[in-house]
């Protein structure tokens, strides 16, 4: 069993990631920590609780940071950003309101307490939202860098973006946090950028197959992924049959590492100052670079392995 914590901004694809982590027989989800991102913190927290309640799971949820680490807000506020595509990011998932309360302890304090306990230094941290909570925890307790055995994060892209021409959402929301996490000295950072997630999309046919499995995780995920396919921002004049389910690929990697392809170590930095490039992940592919290779970056992912992982999880 691989033990993990998910730090997330639920979020439709975060929801699928949580459901797969709860249901997969080889995974043991210990906690969910929430962060401001796709929707405000109170929504990401409520959505995470809804997902866990829907599965009858008792995994605890800790609420984290309501805003980026240094900035007062995103580089462009959420309302302006989502102005022309409000239906893609729904404020609340279409699941019954939660009945389980969020834990009193905050996510940052929880992460510090958790990893400072010698019994827990085997637990993988999966980050599928902006890296604010992780950065704040590392800033308050730098020894965490030696105690988190592996950080698997969804974020970044090589030379393109989904918020700006060169920035991916999770990194762009809190570029200072991302830069500090990448330079904190965590021993194994696995980066799953848009290049990987867009190369392993989930189809409407896959959703039909999940529906046929019939478990709560399978049918809820099918409905969420269909929503993603139909409302994907570039779908305006094309009939889309697939969509990326970015965050769940990070969880798939824990049981099926072969899901990540073209996977190698590179020096990775985050642009925090550029007028047109804030939030860009600068992946140094020069073979002669002397910069520290601080992340393993996957430039492709395997859709078959990914969909099989989801089916395995949802069938359990
Ligand atoms: C990432 O941004 C969020 O909108 C998704 O949940 C995913 O984590 C993709 O850029
Ligand atoms: Ca996310």
mmCIF file of C-alpha atoms and ligand atoms in Angstrom:
data_model
loop_
_atom_site.group_PDB
_atom_site.id
_atom_site.type_symbol
_atom_site.label_atom_id
_atom_site.label_comp_id
_atom_site.label_asym_id
_atom_site.label_seq_id
_atom_site.Cartn_x
_atom_site.Cartn_y
_atom_site.Cartn_z
ATOM 1 C CA UNK A 1 0.000 0.000 0.000
ATOM 2 C CA UNK A 2 1.272 3.472 -0.867
ATOM 3 C CA UNK A 3 0.313 6.076 1.721
ATOM 4 C CA UNK A 4 -0.495 9.543 0.411
ATOM 5 C CA UNK A 5 -1.872 12.968 1.239
ATOM 6 C CA UNK A 6 -3.571 15.055 -1.448
ATOM 7 C CA UNK A 7 -3.221 18.843 -1.308
ATOM 8 C CA UNK A 8 -5.822 20.138 -3.758
ATOM 9 C CA UNK A 9 -8.233 22.810 -5.025
ATOM 10 C CA UNK A 10 -11.277 20.665 -5.774
ATOM 11 C CA UNK A 11 -12.149 21.231 -8.673
ATOM 12 C CA UNK A 12 -13.476 18.619 -11.067
ATOM 13 C CA UNK A 13 -10.204 16.830 -11.881
ATOM 14 C CA UNK A 14 -9.080 17.053 -8.229
ATOM 15 C CA UNK A 15 -12.365 15.287 -7.353
ATOM 16 C CA UNK A 16 -11.510 12.400 -9.680
ATOM 17 C CA UNK A 17 -8.015 12.248 -8.143
ATOM 18 C CA UNK A 18 -9.489 11.997 -4.638
ATOM 19 C CA UNK A 19 -11.983 9.327 -5.686
ATOM 20 C CA UNK A 20 -9.282 7.192 -7.274
ATOM 21 C CA UNK A 21 -7.057 7.560 -4.200
ATOM 22 C CA UNK A 22 -9.889 6.488 -1.878
ATOM 23 C CA UNK A 23 -10.998 3.512 -3.948
ATOM 24 C CA UNK A 24 -7.780 2.047 -5.387
ATOM 25 C CA UNK A 25 -6.849 -1.082 -3.398
ATOM 26 C CA UNK A 26 -3.116 -0.256 -3.424
ATOM 27 C CA UNK A 27 -3.510 3.286 -2.083
ATOM 28 C CA UNK A 28 -4.088 4.519 1.448
ATOM 29 C CA UNK A 29 -5.247 8.150 1.478
ATOM 30 C CA UNK A 30 -4.410 9.649 4.891
ATOM 31 C CA UNK A 31 -5.705 13.203 4.541
ATOM 32 C CA UNK A 32 -6.873 15.868 2.123
ATOM 33 C CA UNK A 33 -5.646 19.447 2.515
ATOM 34 C CA UNK A 34 -7.312 22.229 0.560
ATOM 35 C CA UNK A 35 -6.093 25.436 -1.019
ATOM 36 C CA UNK A 36 -7.460 28.445 -2.899
ATOM 37 C CA UNK A 37 -7.359 27.784 -6.653
ATOM 38 C CA UNK A 38 -10.008 26.639 -9.118
ATOM 39 C CA UNK A 39 -12.601 28.123 -6.756
ATOM 40 C CA UNK A 40 -12.215 29.950 -3.404
ATOM 41 C CA UNK A 41 -10.951 28.028 -0.361
ATOM 42 C CA UNK A 42 -14.394 27.549 1.222
ATOM 43 C CA UNK A 43 -15.568 25.918 -2.038
ATOM 44 C CA UNK A 44 -12.503 23.689 -2.491
ATOM 45 C CA UNK A 45 -12.964 22.539 1.108
ATOM 46 C CA UNK A 46 -16.711 21.895 0.766
ATOM 47 C CA UNK A 47 -16.169 20.124 -2.567
ATOM 48 C CA UNK A 48 -13.496 17.855 -1.060
ATOM 49 C CA UNK A 49 -15.822 16.995 1.827
ATOM 50 C CA UNK A 50 -18.670 16.297 -0.623
ATOM 51 C CA UNK A 51 -16.515 13.869 -2.575
ATOM 52 C CA UNK A 52 -15.413 11.991 0.550
ATOM 53 C CA UNK A 53 -18.932 11.885 2.009
ATOM 54 C CA UNK A 54 -20.225 10.581 -1.309
ATOM 55 C CA UNK A 55 -17.848 7.629 -1.003
ATOM 56 C CA UNK A 56 -18.601 7.088 2.703
ATOM 57 C CA UNK A 57 -14.931 7.858 3.433
ATOM 58 C CA UNK A 58 -13.721 9.160 6.801
ATOM 59 C CA UNK A 59 -10.479 10.655 5.431
ATOM 60 C CA UNK A 60 -9.997 13.996 7.267
ATOM 61 C CA UNK A 61 -10.009 17.336 5.438
ATOM 62 C CA UNK A 62 -7.890 20.309 6.588
ATOM 63 C CA UNK A 63 -8.436 23.769 5.082
ATOM 64 C CA UNK A 64 -5.346 25.698 4.037
ATOM 65 C CA UNK A 65 -4.528 29.061 2.583
ATOM 66 C CA UNK A 66 -7.280 31.349 1.225
ATOM 67 C CA UNK A 67 -4.836 33.370 -0.882
ATOM 68 C CA UNK A 68 -1.404 33.070 -2.515
ATOM 69 C CA UNK A 69 1.724 33.067 -0.349
ATOM 70 C CA UNK A 70 3.045 36.547 -1.210
ATOM 71 C CA UNK A 71 0.497 38.171 -3.516
ATOM 72 C CA UNK A 72 -2.879 39.436 -2.361
ATOM 73 C CA UNK A 73 -4.546 37.650 -5.280
ATOM 74 C CA UNK A 74 -3.869 35.829 -8.555
ATOM 75 C CA UNK A 75 -1.908 37.841 -11.169
ATOM 76 C CA UNK A 76 -5.383 38.418 -12.709
ATOM 77 C CA UNK A 77 -8.372 38.000 -10.334
ATOM 78 C CA UNK A 78 -10.468 34.835 -10.745
ATOM 79 C CA UNK A 79 -13.636 36.660 -11.827
ATOM 80 C CA UNK A 80 -11.826 38.449 -14.639
ATOM 81 C CA UNK A 81 -10.038 35.255 -15.636
ATOM 82 C CA UNK A 82 -13.213 33.131 -15.774
ATOM 83 C CA UNK A 83 -15.396 35.879 -17.192
ATOM 84 C CA UNK A 84 -16.038 34.255 -20.563
ATOM 85 C CA UNK A 85 -16.131 30.616 -19.398
ATOM 86 C CA UNK A 86 -18.001 30.540 -16.083
ATOM 87 C CA UNK A 87 -19.582 27.147 -16.736
ATOM 88 C CA UNK A 88 -16.218 25.316 -16.809
ATOM 89 C CA UNK A 89 -15.351 25.984 -13.174
ATOM 90 C CA UNK A 90 -18.502 25.188 -11.232
ATOM 91 C CA UNK A 91 -18.504 26.648 -7.685
ATOM 92 C CA UNK A 92 -19.860 23.447 -6.127
ATOM 93 C CA UNK A 93 -19.717 19.894 -7.397
ATOM 94 C CA UNK A 94 -23.082 18.374 -8.191
ATOM 95 C CA UNK A 95 -23.079 16.128 -5.123
ATOM 96 C CA UNK A 96 -25.112 16.419 -1.877
ATOM 97 C CA UNK A 97 -23.855 19.042 0.602
ATOM 98 C CA UNK A 98 -21.280 17.658 3.045
ATOM 99 C CA UNK A 99 -22.247 16.357 6.453
ATOM 100 C CA UNK A 100 -18.721 15.775 7.777
ATOM 101 C CA UNK A 101 -17.071 18.942 9.153
ATOM 102 C CA UNK A 102 -13.635 20.187 8.171
ATOM 103 C CA UNK A 103 -10.960 19.627 10.867
ATOM 104 C CA UNK A 104 -10.177 22.537 13.173
ATOM 105 C CA UNK A 105 -6.436 22.409 12.583
ATOM 106 C CA UNK A 106 -5.264 24.302 9.500
ATOM 107 C CA UNK A 107 -3.656 22.480 6.582
ATOM 108 C CA UNK A 108 -0.205 24.050 7.003
ATOM 109 C CA UNK A 109 0.003 23.127 10.709
ATOM 110 C CA UNK A 110 -1.312 19.659 9.897
ATOM 111 C CA UNK A 111 1.326 19.066 7.199
ATOM 112 C CA UNK A 112 4.093 20.144 9.570
ATOM 113 C CA UNK A 113 2.849 17.962 12.454
ATOM 114 C CA UNK A 114 2.264 15.031 10.128
ATOM 115 C CA UNK A 115 5.692 14.981 8.510
ATOM 116 C CA UNK A 116 7.600 15.783 11.701
ATOM 117 C CA UNK A 117 6.268 12.498 13.107
ATOM 118 C CA UNK A 118 8.834 9.764 12.337
ATOM 119 C CA UNK A 119 6.000 7.321 11.664
ATOM 120 C CA UNK A 120 4.906 9.324 8.613
ATOM 121 C CA UNK A 121 8.014 9.955 6.554
ATOM 122 C CA UNK A 122 6.915 7.315 4.051
ATOM 123 C CA UNK A 123 3.854 9.274 2.899
ATOM 124 C CA UNK A 124 3.867 10.699 -0.622
ATOM 125 C CA UNK A 125 2.549 14.247 -0.948
ATOM 126 C CA UNK A 126 0.440 14.732 -4.075
ATOM 127 C CA UNK A 127 -0.203 18.414 -4.881
ATOM 128 C CA UNK A 128 -2.908 19.081 -7.460
ATOM 129 C CA UNK A 129 -3.537 22.756 -6.814
ATOM 130 C CA UNK A 130 -1.454 25.905 -6.352
ATOM 131 C CA UNK A 131 1.540 25.153 -4.116
ATOM 132 C CA UNK A 132 0.680 27.713 -1.411
ATOM 133 C CA UNK A 133 0.144 25.287 1.487
ATOM 134 C CA UNK A 134 3.245 23.264 0.664
ATOM 135 C CA UNK A 135 5.387 26.398 0.388
ATOM 136 C CA UNK A 136 4.070 27.838 3.652
ATOM 137 C CA UNK A 137 4.725 24.543 5.457
ATOM 138 C CA UNK A 138 8.287 24.377 4.088
ATOM 139 C CA UNK A 139 8.921 28.013 5.020
ATOM 140 C CA UNK A 140 7.743 27.449 8.588
ATOM 141 C CA UNK A 141 9.552 24.101 8.973
ATOM 142 C CA UNK A 142 12.419 23.725 6.435
ATOM 143 C CA UNK A 143 13.210 20.224 7.774
ATOM 144 C CA UNK A 144 10.096 19.020 5.923
ATOM 145 C CA UNK A 145 12.165 19.029 2.729
ATOM 146 C CA UNK A 146 14.105 16.031 4.099
ATOM 147 C CA UNK A 147 11.000 14.341 5.511
ATOM 148 C CA UNK A 148 8.635 14.406 2.526
ATOM 149 C CA UNK A 149 9.878 11.368 0.583
ATOM 150 C CA UNK A 150 8.274 12.343 -2.710
ATOM 151 C CA UNK A 151 6.221 15.288 -3.986
ATOM 152 C CA UNK A 152 4.129 14.540 -7.074
ATOM 153 C CA UNK A 153 2.696 17.754 -8.474
ATOM 154 C CA UNK A 154 0.410 18.690 -11.324
ATOM 155 C CA UNK A 155 1.676 21.914 -12.771
ATOM 156 C CA UNK A 156 3.629 23.737 -15.423
ATOM 157 C CA UNK A 157 4.256 23.152 -19.103
ATOM 158 C CA UNK A 158 7.177 23.287 -21.484
ATOM 159 C CA UNK A 159 6.805 26.531 -23.409
ATOM 160 C CA UNK A 160 3.018 26.872 -23.434
ATOM 161 C CA UNK A 161 0.143 27.383 -21.027
ATOM 162 C CA UNK A 162 -3.559 27.252 -20.288
ATOM 163 C CA UNK A 163 -3.901 30.622 -18.524
ATOM 164 C CA UNK A 164 -1.399 32.678 -20.488
ATOM 165 C CA UNK A 165 0.654 31.785 -23.542
ATOM 166 C CA UNK A 166 3.332 30.311 -21.268
ATOM 167 C CA UNK A 167 1.756 29.662 -17.839
ATOM 168 C CA UNK A 168 -0.222 26.750 -16.458
ATOM 169 C CA UNK A 169 -2.926 27.569 -13.892
ATOM 170 C CA UNK A 170 -1.564 25.977 -10.671
ATOM 171 C CA UNK A 171 1.861 27.571 -11.061
ATOM 172 C CA UNK A 172 0.500 30.917 -12.313
ATOM 173 C CA UNK A 173 -1.872 31.272 -9.312
ATOM 174 C CA UNK A 174 1.052 31.310 -6.868
ATOM 175 C CA UNK A 175 4.361 31.526 -8.718
ATOM 176 C CA UNK A 176 6.361 32.495 -5.615
ATOM 177 C CA UNK A 177 5.095 29.391 -3.805
ATOM 178 C CA UNK A 178 5.948 27.160 -6.769
ATOM 179 C CA UNK A 179 9.456 28.608 -7.056
ATOM 180 C CA UNK A 180 10.124 28.142 -3.351
ATOM 181 C CA UNK A 181 8.845 24.552 -3.347
ATOM 182 C CA UNK A 182 10.972 23.668 -6.388
ATOM 183 C CA UNK A 183 14.069 25.126 -4.739
ATOM 184 C CA UNK A 184 13.417 23.715 -1.239
ATOM 185 C CA UNK A 185 15.569 20.600 -1.720
ATOM 186 C CA UNK A 186 12.815 17.959 -1.590
ATOM 187 C CA UNK A 187 14.564 14.774 -2.575
ATOM 188 C CA UNK A 188 12.146 13.581 -5.273
ATOM 189 C CA UNK A 189 9.887 16.065 -7.041
ATOM 190 C CA UNK A 190 7.804 14.571 -9.857
ATOM 191 C CA UNK A 191 6.274 17.197 -12.125
ATOM 192 C CA UNK A 192 3.254 16.328 -14.271
ATOM 193 C CA UNK A 193 2.852 19.275 -16.666
ATOM 194 C CA UNK A 194 0.206 20.025 -19.303
ATOM 195 C CA UNK A 195 2.388 18.254 -21.884
ATOM 196 C CA UNK A 196 1.702 14.982 -20.057
ATOM 197 C CA UNK A 197 -1.917 15.569 -19.089
ATOM 198 C CA UNK A 198 -3.003 16.695 -22.556
ATOM 199 C CA UNK A 199 -1.401 13.625 -24.119
ATOM 200 C CA UNK A 200 -3.530 11.216 -22.028
ATOM 201 C CA UNK A 201 -7.113 12.418 -22.313
ATOM 202 C CA UNK A 202 -10.219 10.585 -21.141
ATOM 203 C CA UNK A 203 -13.028 10.052 -23.663
ATOM 204 C CA UNK A 204 -16.830 9.948 -23.628
ATOM 205 C CA UNK A 205 -16.535 6.205 -24.315
ATOM 206 C CA UNK A 206 -14.371 5.832 -21.212
ATOM 207 C CA UNK A 207 -17.103 7.643 -19.252
ATOM 208 C CA UNK A 208 -19.687 5.144 -20.539
ATOM 209 C CA UNK A 209 -17.428 2.332 -19.336
ATOM 210 C CA UNK A 210 -17.132 3.966 -15.882
ATOM 211 C CA UNK A 211 -20.929 4.236 -15.719
ATOM 212 C CA UNK A 212 -21.153 0.520 -16.464
ATOM 213 C CA UNK A 213 -18.932 -0.195 -13.427
ATOM 214 C CA UNK A 214 -21.701 1.407 -11.409
ATOM 215 C CA UNK A 215 -19.908 2.191 -8.114
ATOM 216 C CA UNK A 216 -20.381 5.667 -6.519
ATOM 217 C CA UNK A 217 -16.839 6.660 -7.527
ATOM 218 C CA UNK A 218 -17.308 5.390 -11.088
ATOM 219 C CA UNK A 219 -20.605 7.118 -11.835
ATOM 220 C CA UNK A 220 -19.667 10.396 -10.121
ATOM 221 C CA UNK A 221 -16.358 10.470 -12.025
ATOM 222 C CA UNK A 222 -18.129 9.700 -15.319
ATOM 223 C CA UNK A 223 -20.462 12.631 -14.772
ATOM 224 C CA UNK A 224 -17.631 14.997 -13.776
ATOM 225 C CA UNK A 225 -15.444 13.998 -16.727
ATOM 226 C CA UNK A 226 -18.376 14.397 -19.163
ATOM 227 C CA UNK A 227 -18.808 17.923 -17.793
ATOM 228 C CA UNK A 228 -15.126 18.582 -18.469
ATOM 229 C CA UNK A 229 -15.386 17.255 -22.031
ATOM 230 C CA UNK A 230 -18.499 19.249 -22.922
ATOM 231 C CA UNK A 231 -17.365 22.509 -21.308
ATOM 232 C CA UNK A 232 -13.652 22.481 -22.064
ATOM 233 C CA UNK A 233 -12.651 26.075 -22.904
ATOM 234 C CA UNK A 234 -11.441 25.287 -26.418
ATOM 235 C CA UNK A 235 -14.660 23.392 -27.273
ATOM 236 C CA UNK A 236 -16.492 26.415 -28.676
ATOM 237 C CA UNK A 237 -16.498 25.433 -32.335
ATOM 238 C CA UNK A 238 -15.523 21.791 -32.160
ATOM 239 C CA UNK A 239 -17.278 18.735 -30.796
ATOM 240 C CA UNK A 240 -14.882 17.448 -28.198
ATOM 241 C CA UNK A 241 -14.853 13.759 -27.421
ATOM 242 C CA UNK A 242 -12.062 13.828 -24.819
ATOM 243 C CA UNK A 243 -10.634 16.061 -22.100
ATOM 244 C CA UNK A 244 -7.574 16.010 -19.869
ATOM 245 C CA UNK A 245 -8.222 14.969 -16.251
ATOM 246 C CA UNK A 246 -4.901 16.458 -15.161
ATOM 247 C CA UNK A 247 -4.775 15.838 -11.415
ATOM 248 C CA UNK A 248 -5.732 12.170 -11.395
ATOM 249 C CA UNK A 249 -2.608 11.317 -13.421
ATOM 250 C CA UNK A 250 -0.503 12.214 -10.365
ATOM 251 C CA UNK A 251 -2.364 9.569 -8.358
ATOM 252 C CA UNK A 252 -2.102 7.023 -11.181
ATOM 253 C CA UNK A 253 1.684 7.442 -11.086
ATOM 254 C CA UNK A 254 1.778 6.011 -7.548
ATOM 255 C CA UNK A 255 0.442 2.597 -8.582
ATOM 256 C CA UNK A 256 1.368 2.657 -12.276
ATOM 257 C CA UNK A 257 4.593 4.644 -12.723
ATOM 258 C CA UNK A 258 4.637 3.634 -16.408
ATOM 259 C CA UNK A 259 1.795 6.129 -16.926
ATOM 260 C CA UNK A 260 4.474 8.847 -17.181
ATOM 261 C CA UNK A 261 6.579 8.803 -20.325
ATOM 262 C CA UNK A 262 9.465 10.881 -21.712
ATOM 263 C CA UNK A 263 10.305 11.222 -18.056
ATOM 264 C CA UNK A 264 13.654 12.729 -17.067
ATOM 265 C CA UNK A 265 15.339 14.997 -14.508
ATOM 266 C CA UNK A 266 15.807 18.668 -15.365
ATOM 267 C CA UNK A 267 16.548 21.938 -13.642
ATOM 268 C CA UNK A 268 13.154 23.685 -13.325
ATOM 269 C CA UNK A 269 12.577 27.266 -12.213
ATOM 270 C CA UNK A 270 9.465 29.435 -12.095
ATOM 271 C CA UNK A 271 9.266 32.919 -13.582
ATOM 272 C CA UNK A 272 7.951 35.262 -10.872
ATOM 273 C CA UNK A 273 8.675 38.668 -12.394
ATOM 274 C CA UNK A 274 8.082 38.669 -16.162
ATOM 275 C CA UNK A 275 5.437 41.035 -17.513
ATOM 276 C CA UNK A 276 4.234 38.457 -20.054
ATOM 277 C CA UNK A 277 5.709 35.312 -18.553
ATOM 278 C CA UNK A 278 4.779 35.238 -14.859
ATOM 279 C CA UNK A 279 4.090 31.656 -13.798
ATOM 280 C CA UNK A 280 6.081 30.072 -16.633
ATOM 281 C CA UNK A 281 7.968 26.912 -15.702
ATOM 282 C CA UNK A 282 11.428 27.232 -17.222
ATOM 283 C CA UNK A 283 12.586 23.668 -17.913
ATOM 284 C CA UNK A 284 16.301 23.654 -18.707
ATOM 285 C CA UNK A 285 16.868 20.928 -21.299
ATOM 286 C CA UNK A 286 20.449 21.842 -22.110
ATOM 287 C CA UNK A 287 22.465 18.641 -21.537
ATOM 288 C CA UNK A 288 25.411 20.747 -20.349
ATOM 289 C CA UNK A 289 23.400 22.781 -17.860
ATOM 290 C CA UNK A 290 25.082 22.985 -14.478
ATOM 291 C CA UNK A 291 21.908 24.003 -12.656
ATOM 292 C CA UNK A 292 20.630 21.476 -10.094
ATOM 293 C CA UNK A 293 18.219 18.909 -11.568
ATOM 294 C CA UNK A 294 15.479 19.528 -9.041
ATOM 295 C CA UNK A 295 12.524 17.757 -10.673
ATOM 296 C CA UNK A 296 11.647 14.727 -12.751
ATOM 297 C CA UNK A 297 9.426 16.004 -15.537
ATOM 298 C CA UNK A 298 7.097 13.872 -17.684
ATOM 299 C CA UNK A 299 6.565 15.221 -21.189
ATOM 300 C CA UNK A 300 4.022 12.532 -22.122
ATOM 301 C CA UNK A 301 1.569 10.233 -20.385
ATOM 302 C CA UNK A 302 -0.081 7.009 -21.470
ATOM 303 C CA UNK A 303 -3.874 7.247 -21.830
ATOM 304 C CA UNK A 304 -4.431 3.482 -21.801
ATOM 305 C CA UNK A 305 -2.531 3.025 -18.552
ATOM 306 C CA UNK A 306 -4.350 6.004 -17.047
ATOM 307 C CA UNK A 307 -7.857 4.846 -17.970
ATOM 308 C CA UNK A 308 -7.072 1.286 -16.799
ATOM 309 C CA UNK A 309 -5.890 2.739 -13.463
ATOM 310 C CA UNK A 310 -9.184 4.640 -13.090
ATOM 311 C CA UNK A 311 -11.202 1.503 -13.958
ATOM 312 C CA UNK A 312 -9.221 -0.570 -11.452
ATOM 313 C CA UNK A 313 -9.818 2.025 -8.750
ATOM 314 C CA UNK A 314 -13.520 2.485 -9.470
ATOM 315 C CA UNK A 315 -14.153 -1.275 -9.666
ATOM 316 C CA UNK A 316 -12.976 -1.849 -6.095
HETATM 317 C C1 LIG B 1 -4.754 22.439 -13.227
HETATM 318 O O1 LIG B 1 -5.473 23.633 -12.948
HETATM 319 C C2 LIG B 1 -6.708 23.332 -12.386
HETATM 320 O O2 LIG B 1 -7.711 24.042 -13.024
HETATM 321 C C3 LIG B 1 -6.904 21.853 -12.491
HETATM 322 O O3 LIG B 1 -7.593 21.353 -11.350
HETATM 323 C C4 LIG B 1 -5.505 21.306 -12.571
HETATM 324 O O4 LIG B 1 -4.972 21.074 -11.295
HETATM 325 C C5 LIG B 1 -4.591 22.325 -14.725
HETATM 326 O O5 LIG B 1 -3.939 23.437 -15.227
HETATM 327 CA CA1 LIG B 2 -6.400 21.080 -9.338
#
